[in-house]
Amino acid sequence: MTRESRCGLLCSQCSFRESMGCKGCVQIDKPFWGESCPVKGCCEGRLLPHCGMCGSFPCRTLEGFAYDPQQGDNGARLEQCMAWAKEDLCPPV
């Protein structure tokens, strides 16, 4: 199943989606806000669909994004990654 992001951010609920023409990180090569995203790069480098499937989850990089004072979400993306991982490991019958 394709997820909206690598980090657990729900792109469909992002306030920048329309204003920046962003299709979500799984659909783009380079984020609108910079040259690269360390979370996206790490996840895709490990051939993982999202961070919740990583053996190092949650890592410092992802936690840094989740708890960033200006752009963070107080860990909501970590919870989303955990929910995605649970769904991916134990899909409904």
PDB file of N, CA and C in Angstrom:
ATOM      1  N   MET A   1       0.839  -1.174   0.000  1.00  0.00           N
ATOM      2  CA  MET A   1       0.000   0.000   0.000  1.00  0.00           C
ATOM      3  C   MET A   1       0.892   1.247   0.000  1.00  0.00           C
ATOM      4  N   THR A   2       0.611   2.179  -0.840  1.00  0.00           N
ATOM      5  CA  THR A   2       1.371   3.423  -0.906  1.00  0.00           C
ATOM      6  C   THR A   2       0.893   4.368   0.183  1.00  0.00           C
ATOM      7  N   ARG A   3       1.836   4.914   0.909  1.00  0.00           N
ATOM      8  CA  ARG A   3       1.537   5.872   1.978  1.00  0.00           C
ATOM      9  C   ARG A   3       1.758   7.284   1.454  1.00  0.00           C
ATOM     10  N   GLU A   4       1.254   8.253   2.169  1.00  0.00           N
ATOM     11  CA  GLU A   4       1.340   9.654   1.744  1.00  0.00           C
ATOM     12  C   GLU A   4       2.741  10.222   1.864  1.00  0.00           C
ATOM     13  N   SER A   5       3.517   9.743   2.807  1.00  0.00           N
ATOM     14  CA  SER A   5       4.848  10.288   3.049  1.00  0.00           C
ATOM     15  C   SER A   5       5.749   9.181   3.570  1.00  0.00           C
ATOM     16  N   ARG A   6       7.003   9.495   3.734  1.00  0.00           N
ATOM     17  CA  ARG A   6       7.960   8.556   4.333  1.00  0.00           C
ATOM     18  C   ARG A   6       7.985   8.726   5.852  1.00  0.00           C
ATOM     19  N   CYS A   7       7.755   9.957   6.326  1.00  0.00           N
ATOM     20  CA  CYS A   7       7.926  10.285   7.749  1.00  0.00           C
ATOM     21  C   CYS A   7       6.657  10.165   8.581  1.00  0.00           C
ATOM     22  N   GLY A   8       5.525   9.920   7.959  1.00  0.00           N
ATOM     23  CA  GLY A   8       4.274   9.834   8.705  1.00  0.00           C
ATOM     24  C   GLY A   8       3.419  11.079   8.611  1.00  0.00           C
ATOM     25  N   LEU A   9       3.941  12.111   7.961  1.00  0.00           N
ATOM     26  CA  LEU A   9       3.148  13.318   7.747  1.00  0.00           C
ATOM     27  C   LEU A   9       1.980  12.980   6.822  1.00  0.00           C
ATOM     28  N   LEU A  10       0.812  13.450   7.158  1.00  0.00           N
ATOM     29  CA  LEU A  10      -0.358  13.228   6.308  1.00  0.00           C
ATOM     30  C   LEU A  10      -0.433  14.371   5.299  1.00  0.00           C
ATOM     31  N   CYS A  11       0.118  14.134   4.136  1.00  0.00           N
ATOM     32  CA  CYS A  11       0.201  15.171   3.105  1.00  0.00           C
ATOM     33  C   CYS A  11      -1.168  15.712   2.720  1.00  0.00           C
ATOM     34  N   SER A  12      -2.184  14.880   2.766  1.00  0.00           N
ATOM     35  CA  SER A  12      -3.529  15.320   2.406  1.00  0.00           C
ATOM     36  C   SER A  12      -4.052  16.383   3.373  1.00  0.00           C
ATOM     37  N   GLN A  13      -3.444  16.491   4.552  1.00  0.00           N
ATOM     38  CA  GLN A  13      -3.861  17.477   5.549  1.00  0.00           C
ATOM     39  C   GLN A  13      -2.867  18.628   5.690  1.00  0.00           C
ATOM     40  N   CYS A  14      -1.834  18.646   4.854  1.00  0.00           N
ATOM     41  CA  CYS A  14      -0.786  19.661   4.951  1.00  0.00           C
ATOM     42  C   CYS A  14      -1.256  20.991   4.373  1.00  0.00           C
ATOM     43  N   SER A  15      -1.007  22.066   5.119  1.00  0.00           N
ATOM     44  CA  SER A  15      -1.442  23.393   4.678  1.00  0.00           C
ATOM     45  C   SER A  15      -0.631  23.913   3.495  1.00  0.00           C
ATOM     46  N   PHE A  16       0.528  23.317   3.221  1.00  0.00           N
ATOM     47  CA  PHE A  16       1.365  23.764   2.114  1.00  0.00           C
ATOM     48  C   PHE A  16       1.074  23.024   0.812  1.00  0.00           C
ATOM     49  N   ARG A  17       0.290  21.974   0.869  1.00  0.00           N
ATOM     50  CA  ARG A  17       0.062  21.122  -0.296  1.00  0.00           C
ATOM     51  C   ARG A  17      -0.396  21.907  -1.522  1.00  0.00           C
ATOM     52  N   GLU A  18      -1.468  22.629  -1.389  1.00  0.00           N
ATOM     53  CA  GLU A  18      -2.001  23.372  -2.537  1.00  0.00           C
ATOM     54  C   GLU A  18      -1.178  24.602  -2.859  1.00  0.00           C
ATOM     55  N   SER A  19      -0.816  25.372  -1.841  1.00  0.00           N
ATOM     56  CA  SER A  19      -0.096  26.619  -2.096  1.00  0.00           C
ATOM     57  C   SER A  19       1.266  26.397  -2.745  1.00  0.00           C
ATOM     58  N   MET A  20       1.899  25.274  -2.466  1.00  0.00           N
ATOM     59  CA  MET A  20       3.215  24.990  -3.037  1.00  0.00           C
ATOM     60  C   MET A  20       3.147  23.988  -4.190  1.00  0.00           C
ATOM     61  N   GLY A  21       1.957  23.490  -4.493  1.00  0.00           N
ATOM     62  CA  GLY A  21       1.818  22.513  -5.567  1.00  0.00           C
ATOM     63  C   GLY A  21       2.515  21.197  -5.248  1.00  0.00           C
ATOM     64  N   CYS A  22       2.587  20.865  -3.996  1.00  0.00           N
ATOM     65  CA  CYS A  22       3.283  19.649  -3.561  1.00  0.00           C
ATOM     66  C   CYS A  22       2.366  18.433  -3.705  1.00  0.00           C
ATOM     67  N   LYS A  23       2.908  17.362  -4.224  1.00  0.00           N
ATOM     68  CA  LYS A  23       2.156  16.119  -4.406  1.00  0.00           C
ATOM     69  C   LYS A  23       2.476  15.100  -3.316  1.00  0.00           C
ATOM     70  N   GLY A  24       3.311  15.488  -2.363  1.00  0.00           N
ATOM     71  CA  GLY A  24       3.724  14.560  -1.316  1.00  0.00           C
ATOM     72  C   GLY A  24       5.057  13.932  -1.665  1.00  0.00           C
ATOM     73  N   CYS A  25       5.835  13.602  -0.659  1.00  0.00           N
ATOM     74  CA  CYS A  25       7.210  13.176  -0.905  1.00  0.00           C
ATOM     75  C   CYS A  25       7.332  11.868  -1.674  1.00  0.00           C
ATOM     76  N   VAL A  26       6.339  11.003  -1.600  1.00  0.00           N
ATOM     77  CA  VAL A  26       6.459   9.754  -2.358  1.00  0.00           C
ATOM     78  C   VAL A  26       6.248   9.989  -3.853  1.00  0.00           C
ATOM     79  N   GLN A  27       5.741  11.162  -4.211  1.00  0.00           N
ATOM     80  CA  GLN A  27       5.463  11.475  -5.613  1.00  0.00           C
ATOM     81  C   GLN A  27       6.453  12.462  -6.227  1.00  0.00           C
ATOM     82  N   ILE A  28       7.415  12.949  -5.442  1.00  0.00           N
ATOM     83  CA  ILE A  28       8.347  13.952  -5.947  1.00  0.00           C
ATOM     84  C   ILE A  28       9.796  13.512  -5.711  1.00  0.00           C
ATOM     85  N   ASP A  29      10.704  14.081  -6.482  1.00  0.00           N
ATOM     86  CA  ASP A  29      12.126  13.790  -6.296  1.00  0.00           C
ATOM     87  C   ASP A  29      12.759  14.727  -5.273  1.00  0.00           C
ATOM     88  N   LYS A  30      12.323  15.973  -5.263  1.00  0.00           N
ATOM     89  CA  LYS A  30      12.922  16.993  -4.412  1.00  0.00           C
ATOM     90  C   LYS A  30      11.801  17.757  -3.709  1.00  0.00           C
ATOM     91  N   PRO A  31      11.908  17.945  -2.382  1.00  0.00           N
ATOM     92  CA  PRO A  31      10.860  18.681  -1.678  1.00  0.00           C
ATOM     93  C   PRO A  31      10.854  20.157  -2.064  1.00  0.00           C
ATOM     94  N   PHE A  32       9.701  20.794  -1.954  1.00  0.00           N
ATOM     95  CA  PHE A  32       9.571  22.207  -2.307  1.00  0.00           C
ATOM     96  C   PHE A  32      10.366  23.104  -1.369  1.00  0.00           C
ATOM     97  N   TRP A  33      10.677  22.619  -0.176  1.00  0.00           N
ATOM     98  CA  TRP A  33      11.316  23.465   0.825  1.00  0.00           C
ATOM     99  C   TRP A  33      12.832  23.372   0.854  1.00  0.00           C
ATOM    100  N   GLY A  34      13.434  22.568   0.003  1.00  0.00           N
ATOM    101  CA  GLY A  34      14.889  22.478   0.002  1.00  0.00           C
ATOM    102  C   GLY A  34      15.403  21.505  -1.036  1.00  0.00           C
ATOM    103  N   GLU A  35      16.697  21.320  -1.042  1.00  0.00           N
ATOM    104  CA  GLU A  35      17.332  20.430  -2.014  1.00  0.00           C
ATOM    105  C   GLU A  35      17.013  18.968  -1.752  1.00  0.00           C
ATOM    106  N   SER A  36      16.891  18.614  -0.480  1.00  0.00           N
ATOM    107  CA  SER A  36      16.617  17.220  -0.147  1.00  0.00           C
ATOM    108  C   SER A  36      15.993  17.139   1.240  1.00  0.00           C
ATOM    109  N   CYS A  37      15.454  15.984   1.548  1.00  0.00           N
ATOM    110  CA  CYS A  37      14.907  15.710   2.869  1.00  0.00           C
ATOM    111  C   CYS A  37      15.677  14.519   3.434  1.00  0.00           C
ATOM    112  N   PRO A  38      16.326  14.668   4.576  1.00  0.00           N
ATOM    113  CA  PRO A  38      17.095  13.557   5.122  1.00  0.00           C
ATOM    114  C   PRO A  38      16.243  12.344   5.475  1.00  0.00           C
ATOM    115  N   VAL A  39      15.018  12.562   5.886  1.00  0.00           N
ATOM    116  CA  VAL A  39      14.137  11.439   6.219  1.00  0.00           C
ATOM    117  C   VAL A  39      13.754  10.687   4.948  1.00  0.00           C
ATOM    118  N   LYS A  40      13.336  11.404   3.936  1.00  0.00           N
ATOM    119  CA  LYS A  40      12.968  10.794   2.649  1.00  0.00           C
ATOM    120  C   LYS A  40      14.165  10.043   2.065  1.00  0.00           C
ATOM    121  N   GLY A  41      15.335  10.686   2.071  1.00  0.00           N
ATOM    122  CA  GLY A  41      16.533  10.074   1.517  1.00  0.00           C
ATOM    123  C   GLY A  41      16.920   8.797   2.239  1.00  0.00           C
ATOM    124  N   CYS A  42      16.855   8.813   3.542  1.00  0.00           N
ATOM    125  CA  CYS A  42      17.199   7.634   4.340  1.00  0.00           C
ATOM    126  C   CYS A  42      16.225   6.490   4.074  1.00  0.00           C
ATOM    127  N   CYS A  43      14.961   6.804   4.127  1.00  0.00           N
ATOM    128  CA  CYS A  43      13.919   5.795   3.943  1.00  0.00           C
ATOM    129  C   CYS A  43      14.005   5.158   2.548  1.00  0.00           C
ATOM    130  N   GLU A  44      14.122   5.987   1.541  1.00  0.00           N
ATOM    131  CA  GLU A  44      14.202   5.470   0.176  1.00  0.00           C
ATOM    132  C   GLU A  44      15.519   4.744  -0.060  1.00  0.00           C
ATOM    133  N   GLY A  45      16.593   5.195   0.582  1.00  0.00           N
ATOM    134  CA  GLY A  45      17.880   4.510   0.475  1.00  0.00           C
ATOM    135  C   GLY A  45      17.831   3.113   1.058  1.00  0.00           C
ATOM    136  N   ARG A  46      16.979   2.913   2.033  1.00  0.00           N
ATOM    137  CA  ARG A  46      16.808   1.592   2.660  1.00  0.00           C
ATOM    138  C   ARG A  46      15.695   0.782   1.992  1.00  0.00           C
ATOM    139  N   LEU A  47      15.122   1.364   0.940  1.00  0.00           N
ATOM    140  CA  LEU A  47      14.034   0.724   0.177  1.00  0.00           C
ATOM    141  C   LEU A  47      12.817   0.426   1.050  1.00  0.00           C
ATOM    142  N   LEU A  48      12.508   1.361   1.943  1.00  0.00           N
ATOM    143  CA  LEU A  48      11.357   1.211   2.831  1.00  0.00           C
ATOM    144  C   LEU A  48      10.221   2.121   2.379  1.00  0.00           C
ATOM    145  N   PRO A  49       8.977   1.685   2.544  1.00  0.00           N
ATOM    146  CA  PRO A  49       7.840   2.522   2.144  1.00  0.00           C
ATOM    147  C   PRO A  49       7.638   3.719   3.075  1.00  0.00           C
ATOM    148  N   HIS A  50       8.024   3.575   4.357  1.00  0.00           N
ATOM    149  CA  HIS A  50       7.906   4.647   5.348  1.00  0.00           C
ATOM    150  C   HIS A  50       8.760   4.290   6.554  1.00  0.00           C
ATOM    151  N   CYS A  51       9.008   5.264   7.391  1.00  0.00           N
ATOM    152  CA  CYS A  51       9.908   5.092   8.530  1.00  0.00           C
ATOM    153  C   CYS A  51       9.438   4.043   9.539  1.00  0.00           C
ATOM    154  N   GLY A  52       8.160   3.813   9.623  1.00  0.00           N
ATOM    155  CA  GLY A  52       7.632   2.841  10.567  1.00  0.00           C
ATOM    156  C   GLY A  52       8.115   1.428  10.319  1.00  0.00           C
ATOM    157  N   MET A  53       8.631   1.161   9.131  1.00  0.00           N
ATOM    158  CA  MET A  53       9.117  -0.171   8.782  1.00  0.00           C
ATOM    159  C   MET A  53      10.619  -0.325   9.042  1.00  0.00           C
ATOM    160  N   CYS A  54      11.252   0.710   9.572  1.00  0.00           N
ATOM    161  CA  CYS A  54      12.695   0.701   9.794  1.00  0.00           C
ATOM    162  C   CYS A  54      13.034   0.092  11.150  1.00  0.00           C
ATOM    163  N   GLY A  55      14.087  -0.699  11.186  1.00  0.00           N
ATOM    164  CA  GLY A  55      14.558  -1.288  12.436  1.00  0.00           C
ATOM    165  C   GLY A  55      15.102  -0.256  13.407  1.00  0.00           C
ATOM    166  N   SER A  56      15.402   0.949  12.932  1.00  0.00           N
ATOM    167  CA  SER A  56      15.909   2.026  13.784  1.00  0.00           C
ATOM    168  C   SER A  56      14.819   3.022  14.189  1.00  0.00           C
ATOM    169  N   PHE A  57      13.578   2.691  13.898  1.00  0.00           N
ATOM    170  CA  PHE A  57      12.455   3.586  14.204  1.00  0.00           C
ATOM    171  C   PHE A  57      12.217   3.631  15.698  1.00  0.00           C
ATOM    172  N   PRO A  58      12.006   4.805  16.250  1.00  0.00           N
ATOM    173  CA  PRO A  58      12.166   6.139  15.692  1.00  0.00           C
ATOM    174  C   PRO A  58      13.608   6.596  15.879  1.00  0.00           C
ATOM    175  N   CYS A  59      14.175   7.160  14.870  1.00  0.00           N
ATOM    176  CA  CYS A  59      15.566   7.617  14.925  1.00  0.00           C
ATOM    177  C   CYS A  59      15.629   9.094  15.309  1.00  0.00           C
ATOM    178  N   ARG A  60      16.819   9.582  15.564  1.00  0.00           N
ATOM    179  CA  ARG A  60      16.997  10.993  15.947  1.00  0.00           C
ATOM    180  C   ARG A  60      16.537  11.943  14.858  1.00  0.00           C
ATOM    181  N   THR A  61      16.807  11.576  13.605  1.00  0.00           N
ATOM    182  CA  THR A  61      16.418  12.458  12.497  1.00  0.00           C
ATOM    183  C   THR A  61      14.909  12.627  12.452  1.00  0.00           C
ATOM    184  N   LEU A  62      14.197  11.525  12.501  1.00  0.00           N
ATOM    185  CA  LEU A  62      12.737  11.586  12.450  1.00  0.00           C
ATOM    186  C   LEU A  62      12.174  12.289  13.684  1.00  0.00           C
ATOM    187  N   GLU A  63      12.724  11.996  14.852  1.00  0.00           N
ATOM    188  CA  GLU A  63      12.265  12.672  16.066  1.00  0.00           C
ATOM    189  C   GLU A  63      12.523  14.170  15.981  1.00  0.00           C
ATOM    190  N   GLY A  64      13.640  14.558  15.366  1.00  0.00           N
ATOM    191  CA  GLY A  64      13.944  15.971  15.188  1.00  0.00           C
ATOM    192  C   GLY A  64      12.886  16.673  14.357  1.00  0.00           C
ATOM    193  N   PHE A  65      12.410  16.000  13.320  1.00  0.00           N
ATOM    194  CA  PHE A  65      11.339  16.559  12.489  1.00  0.00           C
ATOM    195  C   PHE A  65      10.036  16.610  13.284  1.00  0.00           C
ATOM    196  N   ALA A  66       9.717  15.552  13.991  1.00  0.00           N
ATOM    197  CA  ALA A  66       8.444  15.454  14.703  1.00  0.00           C
ATOM    198  C   ALA A  66       8.326  16.457  15.837  1.00  0.00           C
ATOM    199  N   TYR A  67       9.448  16.784  16.469  1.00  0.00           N
ATOM    200  CA  TYR A  67       9.408  17.684  17.619  1.00  0.00           C
ATOM    201  C   TYR A  67      10.070  19.031  17.344  1.00  0.00           C
ATOM    202  N   ASP A  68      10.258  19.385  16.076  1.00  0.00           N
ATOM    203  CA  ASP A  68      10.813  20.683  15.716  1.00  0.00           C
ATOM    204  C   ASP A  68       9.892  21.778  16.249  1.00  0.00           C
ATOM    205  N   PRO A  69      10.457  22.781  16.943  1.00  0.00           N
ATOM    206  CA  PRO A  69       9.615  23.833  17.539  1.00  0.00           C
ATOM    207  C   PRO A  69       8.758  24.607  16.532  1.00  0.00           C
ATOM    208  N   GLN A  70       9.222  24.764  15.301  1.00  0.00           N
ATOM    209  CA  GLN A  70       8.473  25.547  14.324  1.00  0.00           C
ATOM    210  C   GLN A  70       7.625  24.693  13.384  1.00  0.00           C
ATOM    211  N   GLN A  71       8.115  23.544  12.973  1.00  0.00           N
ATOM    212  CA  GLN A  71       7.407  22.741  11.970  1.00  0.00           C
ATOM    213  C   GLN A  71       6.961  21.372  12.476  1.00  0.00           C
ATOM    214  N   GLY A  72       7.257  21.063  13.720  1.00  0.00           N
ATOM    215  CA  GLY A  72       6.933  19.748  14.260  1.00  0.00           C
ATOM    216  C   GLY A  72       5.451  19.565  14.550  1.00  0.00           C
ATOM    217  N   ASP A  73       5.117  18.339  14.925  1.00  0.00           N
ATOM    218  CA  ASP A  73       3.717  18.003  15.201  1.00  0.00           C
ATOM    219  C   ASP A  73       3.565  17.261  16.535  1.00  0.00           C
ATOM    220  N   ASN A  74       4.530  17.463  17.449  1.00  0.00           N
ATOM    221  CA  ASN A  74       4.507  16.817  18.774  1.00  0.00           C
ATOM    222  C   ASN A  74       4.407  15.307  18.696  1.00  0.00           C
ATOM    223  N   GLY A  75       5.002  14.720  17.678  1.00  0.00           N
ATOM    224  CA  GLY A  75       5.061  13.271  17.565  1.00  0.00           C
ATOM    225  C   GLY A  75       3.927  12.619  16.805  1.00  0.00           C
ATOM    226  N   ALA A  76       3.011  13.393  16.257  1.00  0.00           N
ATOM    227  CA  ALA A  76       1.882  12.805  15.530  1.00  0.00           C
ATOM    228  C   ALA A  76       2.371  11.954  14.352  1.00  0.00           C
ATOM    229  N   ARG A  77       3.433  12.385  13.675  1.00  0.00           N
ATOM    230  CA  ARG A  77       3.929  11.601  12.537  1.00  0.00           C
ATOM    231  C   ARG A  77       4.536  10.281  12.994  1.00  0.00           C
ATOM    232  N   LEU A  78       5.097  10.253  14.206  1.00  0.00           N
ATOM    233  CA  LEU A  78       5.619   8.991  14.739  1.00  0.00           C
ATOM    234  C   LEU A  78       4.478   8.010  14.975  1.00  0.00           C
ATOM    235  N   GLU A  79       3.402   8.526  15.549  1.00  0.00           N
ATOM    236  CA  GLU A  79       2.219   7.682  15.774  1.00  0.00           C
ATOM    237  C   GLU A  79       1.653   7.171  14.453  1.00  0.00           C
ATOM    238  N   GLN A  80       1.669   8.033  13.422  1.00  0.00           N
ATOM    239  CA  GLN A  80       1.159   7.628  12.115  1.00  0.00           C
ATOM    240  C   GLN A  80       2.034   6.527  11.518  1.00  0.00           C
ATOM    241  N   CYS A  81       3.342   6.664  11.646  1.00  0.00           N
ATOM    242  CA  CYS A  81       4.252   5.621  11.145  1.00  0.00           C
ATOM    243  C   CYS A  81       3.999   4.290  11.856  1.00  0.00           C
ATOM    244  N   MET A  82       3.770   4.347  13.163  1.00  0.00           N
ATOM    245  CA  MET A  82       3.475   3.126  13.916  1.00  0.00           C
ATOM    246  C   MET A  82       2.173   2.492  13.432  1.00  0.00           C
ATOM    247  N   ALA A  83       1.165   3.308  13.171  1.00  0.00           N
ATOM    248  CA  ALA A  83      -0.118   2.783  12.674  1.00  0.00           C
ATOM    249  C   ALA A  83       0.059   2.161  11.302  1.00  0.00           C
ATOM    250  N   TRP A  84       0.820   2.832  10.407  1.00  0.00           N
ATOM    251  CA  TRP A  84       1.069   2.272   9.081  1.00  0.00           C
ATOM    252  C   TRP A  84       1.816   0.952   9.179  1.00  0.00           C
ATOM    253  N   ALA A  85       2.824   0.889  10.063  1.00  0.00           N
ATOM    254  CA  ALA A  85       3.603  -0.331  10.224  1.00  0.00           C
ATOM    255  C   ALA A  85       2.713  -1.477  10.693  1.00  0.00           C
ATOM    256  N   LYS A  86       1.840  -1.178  11.628  1.00  0.00           N
ATOM    257  CA  LYS A  86       0.922  -2.217  12.131  1.00  0.00           C
ATOM    258  C   LYS A  86       0.018  -2.713  11.006  1.00  0.00           C
ATOM    259  N   GLU A  87      -0.507  -1.788  10.198  1.00  0.00           N
ATOM    260  CA  GLU A  87      -1.358  -2.170   9.067  1.00  0.00           C
ATOM    261  C   GLU A  87      -0.566  -2.986   8.034  1.00  0.00           C
ATOM    262  N   ASP A  88       0.675  -2.590   7.773  1.00  0.00           N
ATOM    263  CA  ASP A  88       1.488  -3.277   6.780  1.00  0.00           C
ATOM    264  C   ASP A  88       1.897  -4.673   7.242  1.00  0.00           C
ATOM    265  N   LEU A  89       2.143  -4.821   8.546  1.00  0.00           N
ATOM    266  CA  LEU A  89       2.564  -6.119   9.087  1.00  0.00           C
ATOM    267  C   LEU A  89       1.382  -7.047   9.348  1.00  0.00           C
ATOM    268  N   CYS A  90       0.230  -6.484   9.667  1.00  0.00           N
ATOM    269  CA  CYS A  90      -0.961  -7.269   9.987  1.00  0.00           C
ATOM    270  C   CYS A  90      -2.157  -6.722   9.223  1.00  0.00           C
ATOM    271  N   PRO A  91      -2.166  -6.897   7.885  1.00  0.00           N
ATOM    272  CA  PRO A  91      -3.286  -6.346   7.109  1.00  0.00           C
ATOM    273  C   PRO A  91      -4.604  -7.009   7.497  1.00  0.00           C
ATOM    274  N   PRO A  92      -5.716  -6.273   7.395  1.00  0.00           N
ATOM    275  CA  PRO A  92      -7.026  -6.845   7.718  1.00  0.00           C
ATOM    276  C   PRO A  92      -7.344  -7.986   6.753  1.00  0.00           C
ATOM    277  N   VAL A  93      -8.047  -8.952   7.286  1.00  0.00           N
ATOM    278  CA  VAL A  93      -8.404 -10.147   6.495  1.00  0.00           C
ATOM    279  C   VAL A  93      -9.685  -9.911   5.745  1.00  0.00           C
TER     280      VAL A  93
END
